[in-house]
Phi, psi and omega in degrees: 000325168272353133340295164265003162283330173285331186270333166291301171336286224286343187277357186125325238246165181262137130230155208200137184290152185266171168282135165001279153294007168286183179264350180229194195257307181219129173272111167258130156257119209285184186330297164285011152102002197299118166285160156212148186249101181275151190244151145253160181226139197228143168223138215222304203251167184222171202267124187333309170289000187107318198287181183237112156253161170267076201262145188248114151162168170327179186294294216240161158328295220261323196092152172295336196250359169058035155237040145069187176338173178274127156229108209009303145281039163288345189164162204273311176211167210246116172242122190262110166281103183244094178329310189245030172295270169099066180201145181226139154228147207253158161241190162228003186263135176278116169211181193260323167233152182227116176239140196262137180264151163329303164308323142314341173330269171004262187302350141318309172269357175273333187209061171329263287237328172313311177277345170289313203260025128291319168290317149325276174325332159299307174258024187079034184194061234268301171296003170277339194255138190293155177041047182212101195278324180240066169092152175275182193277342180258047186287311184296025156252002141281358158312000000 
């Protein structure tokens, strides 16, 4: 989490921890006063190929707050954390898992802010990303 508190510090952006018992991790607000509810998901180790993966749930069956699994209105987007990396990417597609390939690192670290104002775009809100009325131009290396 703190990871992506340093990487919003260096882009500009406000986000702030959520309380304990939510379902997500961090609130970012965007420009026009907008919440958004971030889940972090943190990874260390890699996969026998190299990947990072990202399983969406819990700790526990239950959770520390016992209402079980995560679910798609639990929170907006999903910031995927790679410790040793030091790169995050964000999504907006609700899926149970998500994997980072080895080959993304790069344009992870050439262009931190692409998958977050990709995931913007995606939830509508095209007008949160700086200097951009429908996205910057190097949005499709968050594809």
């Amino acid at each position: 989490e703190m990871t992506l508190d340093a990487l919003f510090m260096r882009l500009g952006e406000r986000v702030f921890p959520a309380p304990e018992h939510e379902r997500h991790d961090r609130v970012w607000i965007l420009p026009d006063g907008t919440p958004i509810r971030i889940q972090v998901k943190t990874r260390h180790s890699q996969t026998s190929s190299g990947a990072y993966v990202f399983n969406l749930k819990q700790r526990s069956a239950r959770g520390s707050t016992g209402k079980g699994p995560y679910l798609p209105e639990d929170f907006d987007l999903l910031a995927m954390v790679v410790l040793t990396e030091n790169v995050v990417a964000f999504t907006a597609d609700w899926q149970t898992r998500h994997v980072i390939e080895p080959g993304e690192i790069p344009a992870l670290r050439r262009h931190p802010r692409a998958t977050l104002d990709a995931a913007l775009m995606r939830l509508g809100h095209a007008n949160a990303i700086p200097g951009a009325v429908d996205g910057p131009d190097w949005l499709d290396l968050a594809a």
